Coordinates of C-alpha atoms and ligand atoms in Angstrom, one line a residue:
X1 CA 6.2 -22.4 27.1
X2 CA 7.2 -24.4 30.8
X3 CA 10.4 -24.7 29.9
X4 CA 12.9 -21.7 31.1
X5 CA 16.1 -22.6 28.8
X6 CA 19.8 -21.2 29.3
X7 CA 19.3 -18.1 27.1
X8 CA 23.0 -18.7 25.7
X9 CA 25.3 -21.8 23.9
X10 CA 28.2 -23.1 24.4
X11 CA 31.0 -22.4 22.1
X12 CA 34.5 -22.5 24.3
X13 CA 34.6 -25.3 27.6
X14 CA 36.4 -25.8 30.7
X15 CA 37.0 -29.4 31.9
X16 CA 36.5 -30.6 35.3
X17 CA 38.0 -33.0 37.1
X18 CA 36.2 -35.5 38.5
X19 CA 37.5 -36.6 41.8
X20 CA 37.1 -39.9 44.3
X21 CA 35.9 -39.3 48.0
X22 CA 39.0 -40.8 49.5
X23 CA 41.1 -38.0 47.6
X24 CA 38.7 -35.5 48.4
X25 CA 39.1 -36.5 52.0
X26 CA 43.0 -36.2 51.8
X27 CA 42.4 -32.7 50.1
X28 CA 40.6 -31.5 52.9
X29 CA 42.4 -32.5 55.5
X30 CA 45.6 -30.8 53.9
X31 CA 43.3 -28.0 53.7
X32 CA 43.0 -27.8 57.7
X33 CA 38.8 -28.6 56.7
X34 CA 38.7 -24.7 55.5
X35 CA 36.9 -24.9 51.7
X36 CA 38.8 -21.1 51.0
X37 CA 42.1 -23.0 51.2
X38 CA 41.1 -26.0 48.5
X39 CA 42.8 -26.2 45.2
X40 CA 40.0 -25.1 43.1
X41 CA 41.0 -27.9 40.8
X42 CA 40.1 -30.7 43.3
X43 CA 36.2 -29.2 43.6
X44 CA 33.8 -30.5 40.7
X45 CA 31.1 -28.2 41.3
X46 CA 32.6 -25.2 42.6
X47 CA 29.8 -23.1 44.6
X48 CA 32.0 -21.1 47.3
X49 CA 30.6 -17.6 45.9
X50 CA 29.1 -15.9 42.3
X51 CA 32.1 -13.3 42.8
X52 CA 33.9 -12.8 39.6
X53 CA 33.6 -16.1 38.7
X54 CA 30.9 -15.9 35.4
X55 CA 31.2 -17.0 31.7
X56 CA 31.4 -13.6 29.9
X57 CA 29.5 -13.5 26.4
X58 CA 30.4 -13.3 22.5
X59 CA 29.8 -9.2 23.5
X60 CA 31.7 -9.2 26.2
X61 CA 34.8 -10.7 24.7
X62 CA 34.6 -8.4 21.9
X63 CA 34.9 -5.6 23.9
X64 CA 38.3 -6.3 25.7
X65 CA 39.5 -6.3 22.5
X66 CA 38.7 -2.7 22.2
X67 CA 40.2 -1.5 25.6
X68 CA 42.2 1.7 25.2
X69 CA 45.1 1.0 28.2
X70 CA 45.8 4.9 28.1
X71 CA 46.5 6.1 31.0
X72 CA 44.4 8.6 31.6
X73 CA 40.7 9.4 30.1
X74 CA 40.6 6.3 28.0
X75 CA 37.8 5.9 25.8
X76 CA 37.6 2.8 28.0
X77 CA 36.9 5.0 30.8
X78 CA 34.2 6.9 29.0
X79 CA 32.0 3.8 27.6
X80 CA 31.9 3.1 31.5
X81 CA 31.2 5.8 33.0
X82 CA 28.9 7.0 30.6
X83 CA 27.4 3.0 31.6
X84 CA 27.4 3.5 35.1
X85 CA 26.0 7.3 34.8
X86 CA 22.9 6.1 32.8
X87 CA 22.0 3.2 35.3
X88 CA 23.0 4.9 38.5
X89 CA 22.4 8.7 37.5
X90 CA 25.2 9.3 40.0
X91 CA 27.9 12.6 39.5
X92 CA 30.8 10.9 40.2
X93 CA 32.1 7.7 39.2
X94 CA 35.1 5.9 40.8
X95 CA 36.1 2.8 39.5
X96 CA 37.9 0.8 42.0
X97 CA 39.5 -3.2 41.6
X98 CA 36.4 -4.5 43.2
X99 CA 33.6 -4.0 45.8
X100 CA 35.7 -3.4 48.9
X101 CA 38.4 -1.2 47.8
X102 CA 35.1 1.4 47.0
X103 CA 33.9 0.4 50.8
X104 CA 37.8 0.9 52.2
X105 CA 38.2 4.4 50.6
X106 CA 34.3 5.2 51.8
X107 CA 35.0 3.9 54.9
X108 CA 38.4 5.6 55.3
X109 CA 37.5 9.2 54.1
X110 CA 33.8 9.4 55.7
X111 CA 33.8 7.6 59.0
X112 CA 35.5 8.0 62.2
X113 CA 35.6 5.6 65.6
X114 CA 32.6 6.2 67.0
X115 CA 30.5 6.5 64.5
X116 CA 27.5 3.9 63.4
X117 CA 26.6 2.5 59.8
X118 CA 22.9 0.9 59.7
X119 CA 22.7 -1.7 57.1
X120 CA 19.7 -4.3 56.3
X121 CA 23.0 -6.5 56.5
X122 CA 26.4 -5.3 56.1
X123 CA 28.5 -8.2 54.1
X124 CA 31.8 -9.1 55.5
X125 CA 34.1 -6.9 53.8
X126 CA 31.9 -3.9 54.7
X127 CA 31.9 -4.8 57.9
X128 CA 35.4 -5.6 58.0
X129 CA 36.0 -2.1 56.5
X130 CA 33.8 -0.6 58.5
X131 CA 35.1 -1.6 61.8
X132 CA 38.9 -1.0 60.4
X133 CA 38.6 2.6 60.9
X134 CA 36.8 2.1 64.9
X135 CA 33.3 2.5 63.5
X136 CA 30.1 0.3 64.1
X137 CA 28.6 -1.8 61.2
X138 CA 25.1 -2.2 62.4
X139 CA 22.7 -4.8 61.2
X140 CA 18.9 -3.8 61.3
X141 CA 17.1 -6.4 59.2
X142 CA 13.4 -6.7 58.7
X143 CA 11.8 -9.2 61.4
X144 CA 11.1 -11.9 58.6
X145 CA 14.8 -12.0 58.1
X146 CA 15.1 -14.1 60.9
X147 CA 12.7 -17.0 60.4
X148 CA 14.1 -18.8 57.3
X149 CA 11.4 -21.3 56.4
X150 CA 9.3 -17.8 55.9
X151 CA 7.8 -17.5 52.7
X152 CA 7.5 -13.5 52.2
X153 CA 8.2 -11.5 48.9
X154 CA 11.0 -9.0 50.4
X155 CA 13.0 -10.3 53.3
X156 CA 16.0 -8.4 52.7
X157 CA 14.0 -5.0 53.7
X158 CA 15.7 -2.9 56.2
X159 CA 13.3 -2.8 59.6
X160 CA 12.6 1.2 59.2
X161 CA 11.0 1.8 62.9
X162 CA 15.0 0.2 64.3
X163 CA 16.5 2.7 61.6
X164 CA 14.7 5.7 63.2
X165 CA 15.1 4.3 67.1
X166 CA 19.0 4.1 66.1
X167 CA 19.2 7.3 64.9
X168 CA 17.0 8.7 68.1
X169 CA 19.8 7.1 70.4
X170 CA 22.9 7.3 68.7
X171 CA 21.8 10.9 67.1
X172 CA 21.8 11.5 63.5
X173 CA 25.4 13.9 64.0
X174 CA 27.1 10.2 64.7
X175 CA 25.8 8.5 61.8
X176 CA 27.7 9.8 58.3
X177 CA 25.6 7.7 56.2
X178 CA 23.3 4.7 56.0
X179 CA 23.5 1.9 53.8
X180 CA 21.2 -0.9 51.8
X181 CA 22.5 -4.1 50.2
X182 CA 20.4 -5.2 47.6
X183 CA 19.8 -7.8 47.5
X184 CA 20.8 -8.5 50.9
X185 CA 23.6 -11.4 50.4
X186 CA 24.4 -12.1 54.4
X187 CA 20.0 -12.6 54.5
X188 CA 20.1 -14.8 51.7
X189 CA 20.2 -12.9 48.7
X190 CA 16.9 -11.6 49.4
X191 CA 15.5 -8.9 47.9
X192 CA 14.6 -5.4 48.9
X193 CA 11.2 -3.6 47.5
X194 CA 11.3 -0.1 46.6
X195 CA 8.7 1.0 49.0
X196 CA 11.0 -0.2 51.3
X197 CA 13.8 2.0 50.0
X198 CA 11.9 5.0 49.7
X199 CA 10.4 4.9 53.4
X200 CA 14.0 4.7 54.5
X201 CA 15.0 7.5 52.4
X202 CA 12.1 9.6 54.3
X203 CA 13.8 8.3 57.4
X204 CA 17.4 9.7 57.0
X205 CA 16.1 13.1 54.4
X206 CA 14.7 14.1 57.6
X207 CA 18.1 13.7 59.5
X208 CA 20.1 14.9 56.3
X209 CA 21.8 10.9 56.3
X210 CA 22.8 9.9 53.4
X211 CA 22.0 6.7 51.7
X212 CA 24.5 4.8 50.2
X213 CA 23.5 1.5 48.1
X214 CA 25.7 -1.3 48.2
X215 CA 24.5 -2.4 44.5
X216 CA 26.2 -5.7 43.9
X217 CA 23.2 -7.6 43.1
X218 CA 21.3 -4.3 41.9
X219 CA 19.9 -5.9 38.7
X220 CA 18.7 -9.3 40.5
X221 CA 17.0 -6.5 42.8
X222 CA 15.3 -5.1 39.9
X223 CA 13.8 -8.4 38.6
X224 CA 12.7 -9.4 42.0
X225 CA 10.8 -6.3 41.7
X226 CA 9.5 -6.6 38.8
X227 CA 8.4 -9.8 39.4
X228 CA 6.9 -9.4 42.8
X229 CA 6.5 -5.5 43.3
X230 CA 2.6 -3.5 42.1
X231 CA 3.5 -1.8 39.4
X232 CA 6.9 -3.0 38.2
X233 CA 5.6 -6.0 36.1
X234 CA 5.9 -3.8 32.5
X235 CA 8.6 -1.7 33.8
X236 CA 12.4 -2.6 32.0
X237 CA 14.8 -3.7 34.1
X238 CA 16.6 -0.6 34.0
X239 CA 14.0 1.5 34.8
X240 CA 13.4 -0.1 37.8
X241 CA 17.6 -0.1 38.3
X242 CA 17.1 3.7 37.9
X243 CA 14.6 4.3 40.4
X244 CA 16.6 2.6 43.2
X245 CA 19.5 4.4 42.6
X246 CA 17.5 7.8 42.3
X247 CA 17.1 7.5 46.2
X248 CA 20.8 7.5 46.7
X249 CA 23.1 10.0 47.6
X250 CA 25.9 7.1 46.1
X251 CA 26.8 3.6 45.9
X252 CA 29.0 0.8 46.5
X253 CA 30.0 -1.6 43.7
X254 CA 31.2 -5.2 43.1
X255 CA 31.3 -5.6 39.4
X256 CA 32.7 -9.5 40.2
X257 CA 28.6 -10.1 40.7
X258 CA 25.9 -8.4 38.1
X259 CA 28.5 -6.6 36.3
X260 CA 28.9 -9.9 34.7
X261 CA 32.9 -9.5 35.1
X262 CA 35.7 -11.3 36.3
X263 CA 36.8 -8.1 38.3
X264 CA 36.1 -4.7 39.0
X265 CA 33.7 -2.5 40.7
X266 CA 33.2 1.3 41.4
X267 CA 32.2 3.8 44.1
X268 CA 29.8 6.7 43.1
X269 CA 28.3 9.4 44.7
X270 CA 26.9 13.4 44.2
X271 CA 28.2 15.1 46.7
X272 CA 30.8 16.9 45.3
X273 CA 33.5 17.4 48.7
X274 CA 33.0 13.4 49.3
X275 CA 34.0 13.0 45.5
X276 CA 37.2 15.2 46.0
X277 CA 38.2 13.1 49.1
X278 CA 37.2 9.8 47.1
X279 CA 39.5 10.7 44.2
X280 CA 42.3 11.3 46.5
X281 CA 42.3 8.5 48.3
X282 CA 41.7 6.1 45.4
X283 CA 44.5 8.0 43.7
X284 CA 46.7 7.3 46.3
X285 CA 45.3 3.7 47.0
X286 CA 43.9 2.2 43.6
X287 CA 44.8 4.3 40.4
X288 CA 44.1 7.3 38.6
X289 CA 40.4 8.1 38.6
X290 CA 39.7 7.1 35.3
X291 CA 41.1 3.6 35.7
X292 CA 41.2 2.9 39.3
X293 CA 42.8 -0.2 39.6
X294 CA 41.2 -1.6 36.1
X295 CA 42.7 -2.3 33.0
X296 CA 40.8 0.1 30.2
X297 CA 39.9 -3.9 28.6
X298 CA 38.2 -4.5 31.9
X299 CA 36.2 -1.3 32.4
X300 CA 35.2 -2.4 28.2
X301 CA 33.8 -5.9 30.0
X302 CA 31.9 -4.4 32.5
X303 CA 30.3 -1.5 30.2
X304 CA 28.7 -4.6 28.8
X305 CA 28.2 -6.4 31.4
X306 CA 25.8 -4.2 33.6
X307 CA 23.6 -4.2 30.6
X308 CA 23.7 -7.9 29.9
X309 CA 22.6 -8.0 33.8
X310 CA 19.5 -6.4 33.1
X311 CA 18.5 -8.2 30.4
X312 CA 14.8 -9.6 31.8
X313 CA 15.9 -13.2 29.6
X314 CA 18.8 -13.6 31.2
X315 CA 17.4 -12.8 34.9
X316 CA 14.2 -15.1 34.6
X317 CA 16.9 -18.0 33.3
X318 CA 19.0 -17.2 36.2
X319 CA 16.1 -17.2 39.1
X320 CA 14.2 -20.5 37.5
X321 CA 18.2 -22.3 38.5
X322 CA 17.9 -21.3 41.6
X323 CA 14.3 -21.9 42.0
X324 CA 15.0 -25.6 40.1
X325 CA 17.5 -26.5 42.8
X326 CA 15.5 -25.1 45.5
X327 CA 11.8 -27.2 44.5
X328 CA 14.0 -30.2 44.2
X329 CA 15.3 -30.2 47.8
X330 CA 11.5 -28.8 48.9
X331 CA 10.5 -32.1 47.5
X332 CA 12.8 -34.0 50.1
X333 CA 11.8 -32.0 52.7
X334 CA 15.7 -30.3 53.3
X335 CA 15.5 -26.9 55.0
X336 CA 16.7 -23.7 52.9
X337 CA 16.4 -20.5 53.4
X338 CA 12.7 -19.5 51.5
X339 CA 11.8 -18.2 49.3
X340 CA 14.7 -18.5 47.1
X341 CA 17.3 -16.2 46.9
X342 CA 18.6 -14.1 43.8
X343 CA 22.6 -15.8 43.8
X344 CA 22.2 -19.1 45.5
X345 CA 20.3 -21.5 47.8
X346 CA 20.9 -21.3 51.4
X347 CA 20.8 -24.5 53.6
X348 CA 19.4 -24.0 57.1
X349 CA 22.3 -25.6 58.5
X350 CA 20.5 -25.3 61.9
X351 CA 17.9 -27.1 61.1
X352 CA 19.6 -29.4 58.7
X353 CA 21.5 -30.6 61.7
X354 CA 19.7 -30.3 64.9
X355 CA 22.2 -32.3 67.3
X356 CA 25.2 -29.7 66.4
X357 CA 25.2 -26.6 69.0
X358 CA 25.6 -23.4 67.0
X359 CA 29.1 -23.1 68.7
X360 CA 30.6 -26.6 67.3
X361 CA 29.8 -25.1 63.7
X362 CA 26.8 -27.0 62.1
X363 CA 27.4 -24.6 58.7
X364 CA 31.2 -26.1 58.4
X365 CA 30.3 -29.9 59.7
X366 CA 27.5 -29.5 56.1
X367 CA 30.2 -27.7 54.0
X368 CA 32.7 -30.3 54.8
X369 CA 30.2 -33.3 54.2
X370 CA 28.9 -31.5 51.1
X371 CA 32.8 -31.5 49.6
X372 CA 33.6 -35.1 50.5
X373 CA 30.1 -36.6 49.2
X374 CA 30.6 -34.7 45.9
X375 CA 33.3 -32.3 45.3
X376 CA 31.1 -29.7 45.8
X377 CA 32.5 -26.3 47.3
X378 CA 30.0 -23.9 49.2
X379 CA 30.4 -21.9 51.9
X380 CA 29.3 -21.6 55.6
X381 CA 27.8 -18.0 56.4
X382 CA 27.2 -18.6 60.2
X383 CA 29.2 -18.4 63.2
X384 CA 32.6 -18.6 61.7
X385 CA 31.9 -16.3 58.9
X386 CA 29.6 -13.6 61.8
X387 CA 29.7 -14.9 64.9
X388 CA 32.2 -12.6 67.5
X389 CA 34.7 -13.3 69.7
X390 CA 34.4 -11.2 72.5
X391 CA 37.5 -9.0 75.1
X392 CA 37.5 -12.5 77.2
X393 CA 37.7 -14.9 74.4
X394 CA 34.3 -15.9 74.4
X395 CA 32.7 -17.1 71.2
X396 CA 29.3 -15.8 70.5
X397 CA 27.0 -17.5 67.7
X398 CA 25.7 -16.2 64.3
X399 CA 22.1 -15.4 64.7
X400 CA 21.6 -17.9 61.4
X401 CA 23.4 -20.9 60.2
X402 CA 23.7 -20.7 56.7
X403 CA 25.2 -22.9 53.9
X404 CA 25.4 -20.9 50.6
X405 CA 25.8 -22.7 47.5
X406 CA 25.8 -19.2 45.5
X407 CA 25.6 -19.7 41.5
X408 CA 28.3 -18.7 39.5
X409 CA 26.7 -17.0 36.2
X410 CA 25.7 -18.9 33.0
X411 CA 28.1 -21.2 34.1
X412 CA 26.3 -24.6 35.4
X413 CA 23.9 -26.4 32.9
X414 CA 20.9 -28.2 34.3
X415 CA 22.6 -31.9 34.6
X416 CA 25.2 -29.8 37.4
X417 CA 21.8 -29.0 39.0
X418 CA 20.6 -32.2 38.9
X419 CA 24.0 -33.9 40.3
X420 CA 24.3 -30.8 43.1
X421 CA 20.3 -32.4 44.3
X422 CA 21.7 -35.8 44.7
X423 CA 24.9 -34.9 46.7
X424 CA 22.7 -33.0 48.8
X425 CA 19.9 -35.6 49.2
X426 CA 23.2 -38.0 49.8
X427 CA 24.1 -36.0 52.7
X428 CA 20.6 -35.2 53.9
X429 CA 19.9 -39.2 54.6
X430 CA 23.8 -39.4 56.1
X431 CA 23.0 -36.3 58.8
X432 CA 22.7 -38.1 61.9
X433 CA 26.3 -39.2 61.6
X434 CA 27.6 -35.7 61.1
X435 CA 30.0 -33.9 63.8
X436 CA 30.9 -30.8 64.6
X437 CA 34.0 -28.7 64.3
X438 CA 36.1 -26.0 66.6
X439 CA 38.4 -23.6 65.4
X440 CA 41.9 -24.2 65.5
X441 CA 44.1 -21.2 64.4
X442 CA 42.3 -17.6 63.4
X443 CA 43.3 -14.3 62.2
X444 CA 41.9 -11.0 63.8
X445 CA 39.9 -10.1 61.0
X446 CA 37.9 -11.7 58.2
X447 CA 38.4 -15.2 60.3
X448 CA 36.7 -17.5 57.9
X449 CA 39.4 -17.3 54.5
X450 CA 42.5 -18.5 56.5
X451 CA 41.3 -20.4 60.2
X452 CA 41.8 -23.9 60.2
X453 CA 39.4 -26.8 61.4
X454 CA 39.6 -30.2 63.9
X455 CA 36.7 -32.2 63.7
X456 CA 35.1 -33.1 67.4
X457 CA 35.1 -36.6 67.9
X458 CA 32.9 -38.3 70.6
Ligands
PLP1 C1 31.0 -9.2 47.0 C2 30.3 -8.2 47.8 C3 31.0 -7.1 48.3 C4 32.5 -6.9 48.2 O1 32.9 -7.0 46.8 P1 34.3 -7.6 46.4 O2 34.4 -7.4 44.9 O3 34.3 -9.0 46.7 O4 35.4 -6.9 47.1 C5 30.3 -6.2 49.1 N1 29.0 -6.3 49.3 C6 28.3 -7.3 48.8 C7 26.8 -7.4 49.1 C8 28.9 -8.3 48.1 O5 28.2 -9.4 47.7

């Protein structure tokens, strides 16, 4: 059979409001042209991240009903750890109230200023959290990374020969652990192979580094290697899961992405002194270690949910979305980021619109257009979101300028897909007449939730 069908029904629906261009206009201007600060009501197709924002299933819902809210060792606690264990094969388990409360307490106990992270990519909040405590968040990302019309099977690899030059000049004493983002969400949701992973875990074993996985996409990882890896085509998904994670000396979790939950995540490691100053901190910061921040319902959810993420059914449905969207705007000739990613299409918003300089924000000027044309939210990943401002106030650009409409899960049917093509086609043939946009007001950190916008006219 051709057809890739949603592996699911419908049985419980949430309406949207379809909205007119002139209000959408009005919205955005009372939104200082920042998407984050939107009413979420006023965008049709909402695309502004796959972060906690799924359909959970029949199995799922059953299972809140079974949380045990006791305080402390819940049987809630135990179907997810005993989850997270048999996936991850980790010692310790942490759960935490999502991804970057597990990289703050890493981040807080384990580095000092000073120090360096290596990461294919670091996402925001790791870098963010990372920087917090005076460390650097270094990106070393496989050449290929940086040429987005590329059409190779693992862009989101680490470049191992930087990893072992960085740990030459910085020396290894400086570096308290390395990390891999799989798949690599600031690259495009592209995926990492396992030779890939194991050649940097020969790297740091030499140095005595440890590896730490941020695993937020970990089961999309898995499919793309068993779909494009030697080897891995008759492997289960959670074999392949298990492999990755048996490089690792511990990970990093968001269970907002393939933990098919609205909220959660977890920090895990071996080591047995980093678990004792985990537990302390996330005491002290999240929760009691067997709740950390999480009702027992949720941890229920998201025991379910990391299985549900490797089901192979579910991932080929989710990819051939991505990959529908994506042929359709191949078709017209409208630059993305190839091939497609594991959580969303990326727009080249470089190329999409030549005539804006990296520095007047092509990635917003497309966001922007994208909203008034159709309602639909995405979000730059560029300048604004990675570009720095340096001691004299200079702005420097983003290396790429990327739009990412990222798929929330099992949430969009096929017509959404089809309606997303024609906004973007809409804009495609409007481009010419598209501006740029300067910043107005930002905060210190994390810029791109809370700045505000002014066109540039001329
Ligand atoms: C979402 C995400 C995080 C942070 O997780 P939150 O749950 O949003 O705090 C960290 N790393 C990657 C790769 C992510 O996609």
């Amino acid at each position: 059979m051709k057809n890739i069908i949603e592996p699911f029904r419908i049985k419980m629906t949430e309406p949207l409001k379809l909205t007119q261009p002139e209000q959408r206009l009005d919205a955005l201007h009372n939104a200082h042209h920042n998407v984050f600060l939107l009413d979420a009501e006023d965008c049709c197709i909402d695309l502004l991240t796959d972060s906690g924002t799924g359909a959970m299933s029949t199995q799922q819902w059953a299972a809140l009903m079974l949380g045990d809210e006791s305080y402390a060792g819940s049987r809630s606690w135990k179907k997810f750890e005993q989850t997270v264990k048999e996936i991850t094969g980790f010692k310790h388990i942490f759960p935490t109230h999502q991804g970057r409360a597990a990289e703050s307490i890493l981040a807080q106990t384990q580095l000092k200023p000073g120090d360096v992270v290596p990461n294919n990519s670091h996402f925001d909040t790791t870098r963010a959290n990372v920087e917090f405590v005076g460390a650097e968040a270094l990106n070393l990302p496989c050449k290929e990374a940086m040429e987005p019309a590329l059409e190779v099977p693992f862009k989101g690899n680490m470049d191992v020969d930087a990893l072992e030059r960085c740990i030459q000049e910085r020396g290894a004493e400086n570096i308290p652990f390395c990390m891999v983002t799989i798949t690599n969400n600031t690259g495009g949701g592209q995926p990492v192979s396992l030779d890939n992973i194991r050649e940097i875990k020969q790297v740091l074993e030499k140095h005595q580094i440890p590896l730490i996985i941020d695993a937020c996409r970990f089961a999309e990882n898995a499919y793309f290697i068993h779909e494009r890896e030697s080897g891995y085509d008759n492997k289960p998904l959670l074999d392949i899961a298990q492999e990755i994670f048996s490089y690792a000396d511990g990970a990093t979790m968001s269970c907002k992405k393939d933990g098919l939950a609205n909220i959660g995540g977890f920090l895990a490691c071996n080591d047995d002194g980093w678990a004792e100053a985990f537990r302390n901190l996330l005491i002290l910061r999240e929760g009691f270690h067997t709740y950390g921040g999480l009702a027992g319902r949720d941890l229920e959810v998201i025991a379910v949910g990391l299985k549900e993420a490797l089901e192979l059914d579910y991932q080929k449905y989710r990819h051939a979305t991505v990959e529908y969207l994506s042929q359709k705007l191949l078709k017209k000739n409208i630059p993305l980021v190839r091939p497609a990613g594991g959580h969303a299409v990326f727009l080249d918003a470089k190329a999409f619109l030549p005539h804006i300089a990296p520095l007047e924000l092509p990635g917003i000027a497309l966001v922007n257009a994208l909203y008034i044309e159709g309602g639909v939210r995405a979000v730059e990943l560029g300048t604004v979101m990675f570009g720095r401002r340096d001691e004299n106030g200079l702005e420097h650009p983003a290396s790429l300028e990327l739009v990412r409409l990222a798929f929330p899960r099992r949430v969009y049917t096929q017509s959404h897909f089809d309606y997303l093509a024609e906004v973007i086609e809409n804009v495609w043939q409007q481009r010419d007449r598209l501006k740029g946009y300067k910043i107005l007001h930002q905060p210190k950190l994390l810029r791109h939730f809370t700045c505000s916008f002014s066109l540039i006219e001329s």
